[in-house]
Amino acid sequence: MANAKEKSSLVITNEYTPVEYDPQYILMVNALKKYFPIKDGLIAHTVGYVKAVDGVTFNLKRGTTMGLVGESGCGKTTCGRTILRLSGEKTGGQVLFNGQEVYDLTAKEMRALRPKMQIIFQDPFSSLSPRLPVGEIIGEAVREHNLVPAKEFDDYIDDIMDKCGLQPFHKDRYPHEFSGGQRQRICIARALALNPEFVVCDEPVSALDVSIQAQIINLLKELQEQFKLTYLFISHDLSVVEHISDSVGVMYLGDLVEYGSTDDIFSNPLHPYTEALFSAIPIPDPDAKMKRIVLEGSIPSPANPPSGCKFHTRCARCTERCKVETPCQHEVEPGHYVVCHLYDEE
Amino acid sequence: MAKKTNDGYLSAKEARRISRENRKITNAYEKNRKRKNVPESEYLTQMRDWNNSVEFDDLHTYFFTDAGTVKAVDGVSYDVPIGKTVGVVGESGCGKSVTSLSLMQLLQRPQGQVVSGEIRLNMGNGKAYDVTKAPNEVLQKLRGNYVSMIFQEPMTALNPVFRIGDQINEVIELHDGEGKTEAEIKARTIELLEMVGIANSEGVYKMYPHELSGGMRQRVVIAMALACNPRIIIADEPTTALDVTIQAQILDLLRNLKDKINSSIMFITHDLGVIAEMADYVVVMYAGRIVEKGTADDIFHHPAHPYTIGLMASKPVVGKKIDKLYSIPGKVPNPINMPDYCYFKDRCEKQCARCSGEYPGTIKLSDTHEVSCYLYYDGKEDA
């Protein structure tokens, strides 16, 4: 009996209503789940799961930018990587890229799709191979995927480097010879060299200085217009997200608690967590008086999340119901979704 | 290895020559520092204003590296008044951390040396010490009791193999432990942990750093810094590694604690938002020099130096819609080969003919507001 009970905590429910493909969206994510098993004991059997992404649903329109914000450990990066099929198999849900379920593809089909979806990593100091010259870092994937004829290869790389603000003579240099901002330009050039449609930007500016940040953000925006790119912009810096995004998703402990257009979210935050998060942004004006909502404590462990609404342990407006019942998604205004019991319809 | 271009690289012979010369210079400094029984009169000094807790006066801190001399801090003067918070802003590599390390005398020696200038520390009893000349035994008493530091990375500032309690006990034993029993020291540690808002203080006392979250670790580092009631706390980017919600908690904590033990804070960060919230006075540094200083109101409402203006424009602000962010063109000049004109000239949009002359002196715009820029030379006398 005890054995059966133990096993019930390991059962993964994977219930969702499949979505129909809508051509205006480049990416449709439906109830996406990614759990990492916790292994223990001599034979390393699974004793539980870290629910890094636990049912995330959103759609991303072609040529727009979606910002994904949240505290560290809330699953933003895992969400981005799972969409790109970079962290093994998903646990549940759907990822439709141009209407095609990414996880149904064979290895060969996946390889053909890879150039269409790219990623820019957070830390430009560790994501570039120190042993390859910059030209090779940018050009390696282009050659692997046979995107351009060998004759045009050099010109093609020069062209991409030029668009990303790098000089042709940088090609023979190694990453250690560049500053942080220049390295991030190399990372961007590497992603764009494959002519992608969709780019996940995983905290591309958080390791950079303020003045360099502005250069990189402007560059990303210019390139978006030029190549009609779609970005998923992961960041914990809310002011940067507000500047660059068309829509914003707020994550907390693996859940997307609020999702909507940038204007809606910033002018009218609905979820108590979003409110607290926004009130914590420091404003560069010494006279600004803030009604700050200071959240007590820190983010709970995703291996053992609180019951009911995951935010109830830190929520100022928590009710008895929040502690037991898991809230579901409500569309409060058109296109503005929130997961909270406060907005339940009677 | 043969290099394609000659510029930017040194020949092995040249590097050896520089290294030999450096050793001569640094050995002289080290010899001077290692003297025993230095009389107090040598490092006793007078404060310009006894309401200041620390005065930096024309501080020069150089690093003698094998590639050449890096003037990390090149003539920095500012005051930290008692009970106030001074924010130091600037990009990485502008010398803001080196200034604070000079005050703590924790520079990477023998390469890093304070070559000239004074750092006057108000001892509170009518005495003032020049920490750049004070011998090691005296410094040991100053650190912790008078000056203490909150380090940037709470993940690396704590030792992973010792318990939290032992690490804080050590600070108290070392700096303020005379005549205290073990039980007293433990009681003080528990009190400190409670003061920084750790609820389960007895439990945390026995924990190792890896068992705590980033915010909790930063609280422990703050508790360590406050252990001996220092008169001045240097907070070196204390919230950079933290999330906004945790950052708000830590800033609240620092503000409350400052009032409780009535000390001054030197707050080092590159986040202008945090500075605006915390600081009474602001110092803006660029390439080892102060380009502008004043009250928070001066700097945020009437920024004068083109660098300060650029820095503010390049940070997106929530609630302000702009199409394109302003970005300061170019990059910081090479610290080994600084130009002999204004360091910001090559990136400045408002440069004029005078900017090619020598580095501009400071101009007083008001009683509290000073700027180093030729734009403000007309009609104002040199300060």
XYZ file of C-alpha atoms in Angstrom, chain A residues 121-125 179-185 188 203-217 220 237 240, chain B residues 91-92 240 270 315:
36
model
C 23.804 32.370 -24.785
C 24.105 34.403 -21.635
C 27.796 34.482 -20.968
C 29.935 35.514 -23.944
C 33.036 34.523 -21.980
C 36.045 42.649 -25.003
C 32.711 41.475 -23.593
C 30.614 43.541 -25.972
C 32.592 42.380 -29.011
C 32.256 38.766 -27.909
C 28.513 39.136 -27.639
C 28.566 40.483 -31.205
C 25.019 37.151 -32.371
C 20.113 36.935 -21.051
C 22.281 38.355 -23.869
C 23.097 41.613 -22.081
C 23.243 40.771 -18.386
C 27.009 40.182 -18.390
C 27.711 43.542 -20.058
C 28.227 47.135 -18.920
C 25.425 49.665 -19.265
C 26.881 51.535 -22.239
C 27.696 48.261 -24.032
C 24.241 46.907 -23.174
C 22.668 49.749 -25.117
C 24.829 48.973 -28.177
C 23.839 45.297 -28.155
C 20.139 46.003 -27.616
C 19.412 43.203 -31.859
C 16.227 42.913 -16.180
C 15.446 45.938 -20.804
C 31.707 50.888 -15.880
C 33.846 47.873 -15.156
C 24.557 42.722 -8.677
C 27.036 50.267 -11.994
C 19.742 52.635 -19.564
